[in-house]
């Protein structure tokens, strides 16, 4: 049998608790990095690992996001990816004749990255994740493991790796009172795509909107997601206004490269005050930014950009909304898309609520040790939840590899190089 317990075996044993040394929640790039590093460190341990993701397949949420927003090129350079081998993606692109983006720092095109990830999965002989939704996670009475109750089999794991991306949507106060707000629209993505709706960017499927001619769309936000939505809508024929609360910030990456090495991390790691670490990471990430090549694409598009401008109020009107701006202008729009970001929060992962009383958090982020373990429970976290240890780039592809390396060493006792 290949690595990891096969879903077919789990289904057959659904009436019993399945025992596993490691359970990974989430099958995105962070979860994939975790299992690939575990496999490198200890193949026998990896062969008994269970991966849980409601979609039942690897990278489903990632692929959906890229399709929804029409993203053709990643922002991260080619050296950042889930594989333990730093040069694997660049070599794959060359060997298989994929086009390169030609942009600074060699960010891969989305098609090449997707093909590379599928190559990793096939090469490692990873089965599909268990397609069930976790319901409740509790610590074992003796403190040696965790019990994951799912809408399916029950899983008892010696270690749990949370590789999901629990977060809260940030909804501006002026939008919260509106009927059909982003919070309500999130219950039904199709509703968020209807004319006359206001929606958070997580709930907008730009890929399903082929023709927006005759519509006026307002995108609120100044980061990369906002620009993808604005330029994508304009390319589909819409009249688009982009409203950013500050002047657009042009930066190659969402965090300064100094945060990927000792330049800034040395001082961060030397700080022993969790609250100060939280503030340092928050300040480093700042607000939304866009790379130079995306700024140029925005400049060449038919998007009206309102910089250093905020929405003061919004009222419902026939077929949409009327927005009052700090500039004194009023804009009527058929759709309003809120690219106002999200904030990571462990409490957003409802299945982990029973563990929260035993975990210290600051601003929703758990305090983690050097191995990304939280509290006394045998639970490790990845992604933005690992910010306390890895810094502001924890949620990026760089963070996926570094988190996976630490966790694999903690679980298998073997350093992955």
CSV table of C-alpha atoms in Angstrom, one decimal:
chain,number,residue,atom,x,y,z
A,1,UNK,CA,0.0,0.0,0.0
A,2,UNK,CA,1.2,3.5,-0.8
A,3,UNK,CA,1.7,6.2,1.8
A,4,UNK,CA,-1.2,7.2,4.1
A,5,UNK,CA,-4.3,5.3,5.0
A,6,UNK,CA,-6.6,4.8,2.0
A,7,UNK,CA,-10.1,6.4,2.3
A,8,UNK,CA,-11.6,3.0,1.3
A,9,UNK,CA,-10.1,1.4,4.5
A,10,UNK,CA,-11.3,4.3,6.6
A,11,UNK,CA,-14.8,4.0,5.2
A,12,UNK,CA,-14.9,0.3,6.0
A,13,UNK,CA,-13.8,1.0,9.6
A,14,UNK,CA,-16.2,4.0,10.0
A,15,UNK,CA,-17.9,2.4,13.0
A,16,UNK,CA,-14.6,2.2,14.8
A,17,UNK,CA,-12.0,4.8,15.8
A,18,UNK,CA,-9.1,4.9,13.3
A,19,UNK,CA,-5.7,5.2,15.1
A,20,UNK,CA,-3.0,7.1,13.3
A,21,UNK,CA,0.3,8.7,14.4
A,22,UNK,CA,-0.5,11.9,12.5
A,23,UNK,CA,-3.6,13.5,11.3
A,24,UNK,CA,-3.3,16.5,9.0
A,25,UNK,CA,-6.3,18.9,8.7
A,26,UNK,CA,-6.2,20.6,5.3
A,27,UNK,CA,-4.9,19.5,1.9
A,28,UNK,CA,-3.6,22.8,0.5
A,29,UNK,CA,0.0,23.8,0.0
A,30,UNK,CA,0.8,23.7,3.7
A,31,UNK,CA,-0.8,20.3,4.3
A,32,UNK,CA,1.0,19.0,1.2
A,33,UNK,CA,4.3,20.4,2.5
A,34,UNK,CA,3.7,18.7,5.8
A,35,UNK,CA,3.2,15.2,4.4
A,36,UNK,CA,6.0,15.5,1.9
A,37,UNK,CA,8.4,16.5,4.6
A,38,UNK,CA,7.1,13.7,6.8
A,39,UNK,CA,7.6,11.2,4.0
A,40,UNK,CA,11.2,12.4,3.5
A,41,UNK,CA,11.9,12.1,7.3
A,42,UNK,CA,10.1,8.8,8.0
A,43,UNK,CA,8.4,7.0,5.1
A,44,UNK,CA,6.9,4.4,7.5
A,45,UNK,CA,5.3,7.1,9.7
A,46,UNK,CA,4.0,8.8,6.6
A,47,UNK,CA,2.4,5.6,5.4
A,48,UNK,CA,0.2,5.7,8.5
A,49,UNK,CA,-0.7,9.4,8.3
A,50,UNK,CA,-4.3,10.5,7.6
A,51,UNK,CA,-5.1,13.6,5.7
A,52,UNK,CA,-8.6,15.2,6.1
A,53,UNK,CA,-10.1,17.7,3.7
A,54,UNK,CA,-13.7,18.2,3.0
A,55,UNK,CA,-13.1,18.5,-0.7
A,56,UNK,CA,-11.6,15.1,-1.0
A,57,UNK,CA,-8.7,16.3,-3.1
A,58,UNK,CA,-5.4,18.1,-2.9
A,59,UNK,CA,-5.2,21.8,-3.5
A,60,UNK,CA,-8.9,22.2,-4.1
A,61,UNK,CA,-9.3,25.5,-2.3
A,62,UNK,CA,-6.1,26.9,-3.8
A,63,UNK,CA,-7.2,25.9,-7.3
A,64,UNK,CA,-10.7,27.4,-6.7
A,65,UNK,CA,-9.2,30.7,-5.6
A,66,UNK,CA,-7.0,31.0,-8.6
A,67,UNK,CA,-9.9,30.2,-10.9
A,68,UNK,CA,-12.3,32.6,-9.1
A,69,UNK,CA,-9.9,35.5,-9.3
A,70,UNK,CA,-8.4,34.7,-12.7
A,71,UNK,CA,-4.9,34.6,-11.4
A,72,UNK,CA,-2.3,33.6,-14.1
A,73,UNK,CA,1.0,34.2,-12.2
A,74,UNK,CA,2.0,33.5,-8.6
A,75,UNK,CA,3.5,36.3,-6.5
A,76,UNK,CA,6.0,34.1,-4.8
A,77,UNK,CA,9.3,33.2,-6.6
A,78,UNK,CA,9.9,29.7,-7.9
A,79,UNK,CA,12.1,28.7,-5.0
A,80,UNK,CA,9.0,28.7,-2.7
A,81,UNK,CA,6.8,25.7,-3.0
A,82,UNK,CA,5.7,22.6,-0.9
A,83,UNK,CA,8.6,20.3,-1.9
A,84,UNK,CA,11.6,19.8,0.4
A,85,UNK,CA,13.8,20.4,-2.6
A,86,UNK,CA,14.2,24.1,-3.2
A,87,UNK,CA,15.1,23.9,-6.9
A,88,UNK,CA,12.4,21.3,-7.8
A,89,UNK,CA,9.9,23.7,-9.3
A,90,UNK,CA,12.4,25.5,-11.5
A,91,UNK,CA,13.8,22.2,-12.7
A,92,UNK,CA,10.3,20.9,-13.4
A,93,UNK,CA,9.4,24.0,-15.5
A,94,UNK,CA,12.5,23.6,-17.6
A,95,UNK,CA,12.2,19.9,-18.1
A,96,UNK,CA,8.6,20.0,-19.1
A,97,UNK,CA,8.9,23.1,-21.3
A,98,UNK,CA,6.5,25.4,-19.4
A,99,UNK,CA,6.7,29.1,-20.2
A,100,UNK,CA,8.2,31.3,-17.5
A,101,UNK,CA,6.6,34.5,-16.4
A,102,UNK,CA,9.6,36.6,-17.3
A,103,UNK,CA,9.0,38.7,-14.3
A,104,UNK,CA,11.4,39.8,-11.6
A,105,UNK,CA,12.3,36.9,-9.1
A,106,UNK,CA,10.9,34.4,-11.5
A,107,UNK,CA,7.4,33.8,-10.1
A,108,UNK,CA,5.9,30.7,-11.8
A,109,UNK,CA,2.8,30.9,-14.0
A,110,UNK,CA,-0.2,29.3,-12.4
A,111,UNK,CA,-0.5,26.4,-14.9
A,112,UNK,CA,3.1,25.4,-14.3
A,113,UNK,CA,2.7,25.5,-10.5
A,114,UNK,CA,-0.4,23.4,-10.7
A,115,UNK,CA,1.2,20.8,-12.9
A,116,UNK,CA,4.2,20.7,-10.6
A,117,UNK,CA,2.1,20.1,-7.5
A,118,UNK,CA,0.2,17.3,-9.2
A,119,UNK,CA,3.6,15.9,-10.2
A,120,UNK,CA,4.7,15.9,-6.5
A,121,UNK,CA,1.5,14.2,-5.5
A,122,UNK,CA,1.8,11.5,-8.1
A,123,UNK,CA,5.6,11.0,-7.5
A,124,UNK,CA,5.0,10.6,-3.7
A,125,UNK,CA,2.0,8.3,-4.5
A,126,UNK,CA,-0.3,10.2,-2.2
A,127,UNK,CA,-4.0,9.2,-2.2
A,128,UNK,CA,-6.7,11.7,-2.1
A,129,UNK,CA,-7.5,13.1,1.3
A,130,UNK,CA,-10.3,11.7,3.4
A,131,UNK,CA,-13.4,13.6,2.1
A,132,UNK,CA,-15.1,14.4,5.4
A,133,UNK,CA,-15.6,17.5,7.5
A,134,UNK,CA,-14.1,17.6,11.1
A,135,UNK,CA,-16.8,18.2,13.7
A,136,UNK,CA,-15.0,18.2,17.0
A,137,UNK,CA,-11.4,17.9,18.2
A,138,UNK,CA,-10.7,17.0,21.8
A,139,UNK,CA,-7.6,16.1,23.7
A,140,UNK,CA,-7.3,12.5,24.9
A,141,UNK,CA,-7.7,12.1,28.7
A,142,UNK,CA,-4.1,11.1,29.2
A,143,UNK,CA,-2.8,14.0,27.1
A,144,UNK,CA,-1.0,11.8,24.6
A,145,UNK,CA,-3.2,12.4,21.6
A,146,UNK,CA,-6.3,14.0,20.1
A,147,UNK,CA,-9.6,12.7,19.0
A,148,UNK,CA,-11.1,14.0,15.8
A,149,UNK,CA,-14.8,13.4,15.4
A,150,UNK,CA,-15.9,13.8,11.8
A,151,UNK,CA,-19.0,13.5,9.8
A,152,UNK,CA,-17.7,10.0,9.0
A,153,UNK,CA,-15.1,8.0,10.8
A,154,UNK,CA,-13.6,9.0,14.1
A,155,UNK,CA,-9.9,9.5,14.1
A,156,UNK,CA,-7.6,9.2,17.1
A,157,UNK,CA,-4.2,10.7,16.4
A,158,UNK,CA,-1.0,10.9,18.4
A,159,UNK,CA,-0.4,14.3,16.7
A,160,UNK,CA,-2.6,16.7,14.9
A,161,UNK,CA,-1.3,19.2,12.3
A,162,UNK,CA,-3.7,22.1,11.6
A,163,UNK,CA,-2.9,23.0,8.0
A,164,UNK,CA,-6.2,24.7,7.2
A,165,UNK,CA,-6.5,28.5,7.0
A,166,UNK,CA,-9.1,29.6,9.5
A,167,UNK,CA,-9.8,33.3,9.3
A,168,UNK,CA,-12.4,36.0,9.7
A,169,UNK,CA,-13.5,38.2,6.8
A,170,UNK,CA,-13.0,41.8,7.4
A,171,UNK,CA,-16.2,43.6,6.6
A,172,UNK,CA,-16.3,47.5,6.8
A,173,UNK,CA,-18.8,48.9,9.2
A,174,UNK,CA,-20.6,50.8,6.4
A,175,UNK,CA,-21.4,47.5,4.7
A,176,UNK,CA,-22.5,45.4,7.6
A,177,UNK,CA,-26.0,46.7,7.8
A,178,UNK,CA,-26.8,46.2,4.1
A,179,UNK,CA,-29.3,43.5,3.1
A,180,UNK,CA,-27.4,40.9,1.1
A,181,UNK,CA,-24.1,42.0,2.7
A,182,UNK,CA,-20.9,40.1,2.2
A,183,UNK,CA,-21.5,38.0,5.3
A,184,UNK,CA,-24.9,36.8,4.0
A,185,UNK,CA,-23.6,36.4,0.5
A,186,UNK,CA,-20.9,34.1,1.8
A,187,UNK,CA,-23.6,31.5,2.4
A,188,UNK,CA,-24.2,31.2,-1.3
A,189,UNK,CA,-21.5,32.1,-3.8
A,190,UNK,CA,-24.0,32.2,-6.6
A,191,UNK,CA,-25.9,34.9,-4.8
A,192,UNK,CA,-22.6,36.9,-4.5
A,193,UNK,CA,-22.3,36.9,-8.3
A,194,UNK,CA,-25.8,38.3,-8.8
A,195,UNK,CA,-26.2,41.9,-10.0
A,196,UNK,CA,-27.1,44.1,-7.1
A,197,UNK,CA,-25.2,42.2,-4.5
A,198,UNK,CA,-22.4,43.3,-2.2
A,199,UNK,CA,-19.9,40.6,-1.4
A,200,UNK,CA,-16.5,39.9,0.2
A,201,UNK,CA,-13.9,38.9,-2.3
A,202,UNK,CA,-13.8,35.4,-0.9
A,203,UNK,CA,-17.4,35.0,-2.2
A,204,UNK,CA,-16.9,36.4,-5.7
A,205,UNK,CA,-16.4,34.0,-8.6
A,206,UNK,CA,-15.0,36.2,-11.4
A,207,UNK,CA,-14.4,33.2,-13.5
A,208,UNK,CA,-18.1,32.6,-13.7
A,209,UNK,CA,-18.8,36.1,-15.0
A,210,UNK,CA,-17.9,36.1,-18.7
A,211,UNK,CA,-19.8,39.3,-19.7
A,212,UNK,CA,-20.1,42.4,-17.5
A,213,UNK,CA,-20.8,44.9,-20.2
A,214,UNK,CA,-23.1,47.7,-19.1
A,215,UNK,CA,-22.5,47.2,-15.4
A,216,UNK,CA,-20.7,49.4,-12.9
A,217,UNK,CA,-18.6,47.7,-10.3
A,218,UNK,CA,-16.9,49.1,-7.3
A,219,UNK,CA,-14.0,47.2,-5.8
A,220,UNK,CA,-12.9,48.3,-2.3
A,221,UNK,CA,-9.3,47.6,-1.4
A,222,UNK,CA,-5.8,48.3,-2.4
A,223,UNK,CA,-4.1,44.9,-2.4
A,224,UNK,CA,-3.5,42.2,-5.0
A,225,UNK,CA,-6.9,40.6,-4.7
A,226,UNK,CA,-8.5,44.0,-5.3
A,227,UNK,CA,-6.5,44.6,-8.4
A,228,UNK,CA,-7.2,41.1,-9.8
A,229,UNK,CA,-10.9,41.7,-9.4
A,230,UNK,CA,-10.8,45.2,-10.8
A,231,UNK,CA,-8.8,44.4,-13.9
A,232,UNK,CA,-10.7,41.2,-14.4
A,233,UNK,CA,-14.0,43.0,-14.3
A,234,UNK,CA,-12.8,45.7,-16.6
A,235,UNK,CA,-11.6,43.1,-19.1
A,236,UNK,CA,-15.1,41.6,-19.1
A,237,UNK,CA,-16.6,45.0,-20.1
A,238,UNK,CA,-17.6,46.5,-16.8
A,239,UNK,CA,-17.1,50.1,-15.8
A,240,UNK,CA,-14.9,49.7,-12.7
A,241,UNK,CA,-13.9,52.0,-9.8
A,242,UNK,CA,-11.2,50.9,-7.4
A,243,UNK,CA,-11.4,52.6,-4.0
A,244,UNK,CA,-8.2,52.3,-1.8
A,245,UNK,CA,-8.0,53.9,1.7
A,246,UNK,CA,-4.4,54.9,1.1
A,247,UNK,CA,-2.1,55.4,-1.9
A,248,UNK,CA,-1.4,52.1,-3.7
A,249,UNK,CA,1.7,50.5,-2.2
A,250,UNK,CA,4.0,48.9,-4.8
A,251,UNK,CA,6.1,46.1,-3.3
A,252,UNK,CA,7.5,42.9,-4.9
A,253,UNK,CA,6.2,40.7,-2.1
A,254,UNK,CA,3.5,41.0,0.6
A,255,UNK,CA,6.3,41.0,3.2
A,256,UNK,CA,9.8,42.4,2.9
A,257,UNK,CA,12.3,39.6,1.9
A,258,UNK,CA,14.3,40.5,5.0
A,259,UNK,CA,11.6,38.6,6.9
A,260,UNK,CA,12.6,35.4,5.2
A,261,UNK,CA,16.1,35.4,6.8
A,262,UNK,CA,18.1,36.8,9.7
A,263,UNK,CA,17.9,40.4,8.6
A,264,UNK,CA,14.6,40.8,10.5
A,265,UNK,CA,13.9,37.4,11.9
A,266,UNK,CA,16.9,37.5,14.3
A,267,UNK,CA,15.4,40.5,16.2
A,268,UNK,CA,11.9,38.9,16.0
A,269,UNK,CA,13.1,35.6,17.4
A,270,UNK,CA,15.0,37.4,20.2
A,271,UNK,CA,11.8,39.0,21.3
A,272,UNK,CA,10.3,37.0,24.2
A,273,UNK,CA,7.2,39.0,24.6
A,274,UNK,CA,4.3,37.4,22.7
A,275,UNK,CA,2.3,40.6,22.4
A,276,UNK,CA,5.4,42.5,20.9
A,277,UNK,CA,5.9,39.6,18.5
A,278,UNK,CA,2.3,39.9,17.4
A,279,UNK,CA,2.7,43.7,16.9
A,280,UNK,CA,6.0,43.3,14.9
A,281,UNK,CA,4.4,40.8,12.6
A,282,UNK,CA,1.3,42.9,12.1
A,283,UNK,CA,3.3,46.0,11.3
A,284,UNK,CA,5.5,44.1,8.9
A,285,UNK,CA,2.5,42.9,6.9
A,286,UNK,CA,0.8,46.2,6.9
A,287,UNK,CA,-2.0,46.7,4.5
A,288,UNK,CA,-2.4,45.4,1.0
A,289,UNK,CA,0.3,45.8,-1.6
A,290,UNK,CA,0.8,45.0,-5.3
A,291,UNK,CA,3.9,44.1,-7.3
A,292,UNK,CA,5.1,46.5,-10.0
A,293,UNK,CA,4.0,44.3,-12.8
A,294,UNK,CA,0.5,44.2,-11.5
A,295,UNK,CA,0.5,48.0,-11.0
A,296,UNK,CA,1.4,48.4,-14.6
A,297,UNK,CA,-1.4,46.1,-15.7
A,298,UNK,CA,-3.8,48.2,-13.6
A,299,UNK,CA,-2.5,51.4,-15.2
A,300,UNK,CA,-3.2,50.0,-18.6
A,301,UNK,CA,-6.7,48.9,-17.8
A,302,UNK,CA,-10.0,50.8,-17.9
A,303,UNK,CA,-10.2,51.1,-14.1
A,304,UNK,CA,-10.7,54.4,-12.3
A,305,UNK,CA,-8.6,54.4,-9.2
A,306,UNK,CA,-9.5,56.5,-6.2
A,307,UNK,CA,-6.5,56.5,-3.9
A,308,UNK,CA,-6.4,57.8,-0.3
A,309,UNK,CA,-10.2,57.5,-0.3
A,310,UNK,CA,-12.7,55.7,1.9
A,311,UNK,CA,-16.4,54.9,1.8
A,312,UNK,CA,-18.3,56.9,4.4
A,313,UNK,CA,-21.7,55.4,3.8
A,314,UNK,CA,-23.6,53.1,1.5
A,315,UNK,CA,-27.3,52.9,0.8
A,316,UNK,CA,-29.4,50.5,-1.2
A,317,UNK,CA,-30.8,51.8,-4.5
A,318,UNK,CA,-32.6,50.0,-7.4
A,319,UNK,CA,-30.2,47.5,-9.0
A,320,UNK,CA,-27.4,48.2,-6.5
A,321,UNK,CA,-25.9,50.7,-4.1
A,322,UNK,CA,-24.9,54.4,-3.8
A,323,UNK,CA,-21.6,54.9,-2.1
A,324,UNK,CA,-20.6,58.2,-0.4
A,325,UNK,CA,-16.9,58.8,-0.4
A,326,UNK,CA,-14.5,60.9,1.7
A,327,UNK,CA,-13.7,62.9,-1.5
A,328,UNK,CA,-17.2,64.1,-1.6
A,329,UNK,CA,-18.1,62.0,-4.6
A,330,UNK,CA,-21.0,59.6,-4.8
A,331,UNK,CA,-20.9,56.5,-6.9
A,332,UNK,CA,-23.7,54.3,-7.9
A,333,UNK,CA,-22.8,50.7,-8.6
A,334,UNK,CA,-24.5,47.5,-9.6
A,335,UNK,CA,-22.1,45.4,-7.6
A,336,UNK,CA,-19.7,46.1,-4.7
A,337,UNK,CA,-16.8,43.8,-4.0
A,338,UNK,CA,-15.0,44.0,-0.7
A,339,UNK,CA,-11.3,43.1,-1.2
A,340,UNK,CA,-10.8,44.2,2.4
A,341,UNK,CA,-8.9,41.2,3.6
A,342,UNK,CA,-9.2,38.5,6.3
A,343,UNK,CA,-7.6,38.0,9.7
A,344,UNK,CA,-6.3,34.6,10.8
A,345,UNK,CA,-8.1,33.3,13.8
A,346,UNK,CA,-7.9,29.8,15.3
A,347,UNK,CA,-11.4,30.2,16.7
A,348,UNK,CA,-12.7,30.3,13.1
A,349,UNK,CA,-12.0,26.6,12.9
A,350,UNK,CA,-15.1,25.5,14.8
A,351,UNK,CA,-13.9,21.9,15.3
A,352,UNK,CA,-11.0,23.1,17.4
A,353,UNK,CA,-13.2,25.1,19.8
A,354,UNK,CA,-12.9,22.4,22.6
A,355,UNK,CA,-9.1,22.9,22.6
A,356,UNK,CA,-9.2,26.7,22.8
A,357,UNK,CA,-9.4,26.9,26.6
A,358,UNK,CA,-6.0,25.2,26.8
A,359,UNK,CA,-4.3,27.3,24.1
A,360,UNK,CA,-3.0,30.9,24.7
A,361,UNK,CA,-3.8,33.2,21.8
A,362,UNK,CA,-3.2,36.8,20.9
A,363,UNK,CA,-5.5,38.4,18.3
A,364,UNK,CA,-6.7,34.9,17.4
A,365,UNK,CA,-3.1,33.6,16.8
A,366,UNK,CA,-1.9,30.8,19.0
A,367,UNK,CA,1.4,31.1,20.9
A,368,UNK,CA,3.6,28.4,19.5
A,369,UNK,CA,6.9,26.8,20.5
A,370,UNK,CA,9.8,26.3,18.1
A,371,UNK,CA,8.1,23.2,16.7
A,372,UNK,CA,4.9,25.1,16.1
A,373,UNK,CA,3.1,23.2,18.9
A,374,UNK,CA,0.4,24.9,20.8
A,375,UNK,CA,-0.3,24.5,24.5
A,376,UNK,CA,0.1,21.1,26.2
A,377,UNK,CA,-1.9,19.3,23.5
A,378,UNK,CA,0.0,17.4,20.7
A,379,UNK,CA,-1.3,19.9,18.2
A,380,UNK,CA,0.9,21.8,15.6
A,381,UNK,CA,-0.2,24.6,13.4
A,382,UNK,CA,0.9,25.9,10.0
A,383,UNK,CA,0.1,28.9,7.8
A,384,UNK,CA,-0.7,32.2,9.3
A,385,UNK,CA,-1.5,30.5,12.6
A,386,UNK,CA,2.3,29.9,12.9
A,387,UNK,CA,3.0,33.6,12.8
A,388,UNK,CA,4.2,33.7,16.4
A,389,UNK,CA,7.2,31.5,15.6
A,390,UNK,CA,7.8,32.0,11.9
A,391,UNK,CA,7.0,35.7,11.6
A,392,UNK,CA,4.8,37.6,9.1
A,393,UNK,CA,5.6,35.4,6.1
A,394,UNK,CA,4.2,32.3,7.9
A,395,UNK,CA,1.2,32.1,5.6
A,396,UNK,CA,3.2,32.2,2.4
A,397,UNK,CA,4.7,29.3,0.4
A,398,UNK,CA,8.0,30.1,2.2
A,399,UNK,CA,6.2,29.5,5.5
A,400,UNK,CA,4.8,26.2,4.2
A,401,UNK,CA,8.2,24.7,3.8
A,402,UNK,CA,9.7,26.1,7.0
A,403,UNK,CA,6.7,25.0,9.0
A,404,UNK,CA,6.7,21.5,7.5
A,405,UNK,CA,10.5,21.2,8.2
A,406,UNK,CA,10.0,22.0,11.9
A,407,UNK,CA,6.9,19.8,12.4
A,408,UNK,CA,8.5,16.8,10.6
A,409,UNK,CA,11.5,17.1,12.8
A,410,UNK,CA,9.4,17.3,15.9
A,411,UNK,CA,7.3,14.3,15.0
A,412,UNK,CA,9.9,12.0,13.3
A,413,UNK,CA,12.9,13.2,15.2
A,414,UNK,CA,14.8,13.6,12.0
A,415,UNK,CA,15.8,16.9,10.4
A,416,UNK,CA,14.7,17.3,6.7
A,417,UNK,CA,17.3,19.1,4.6
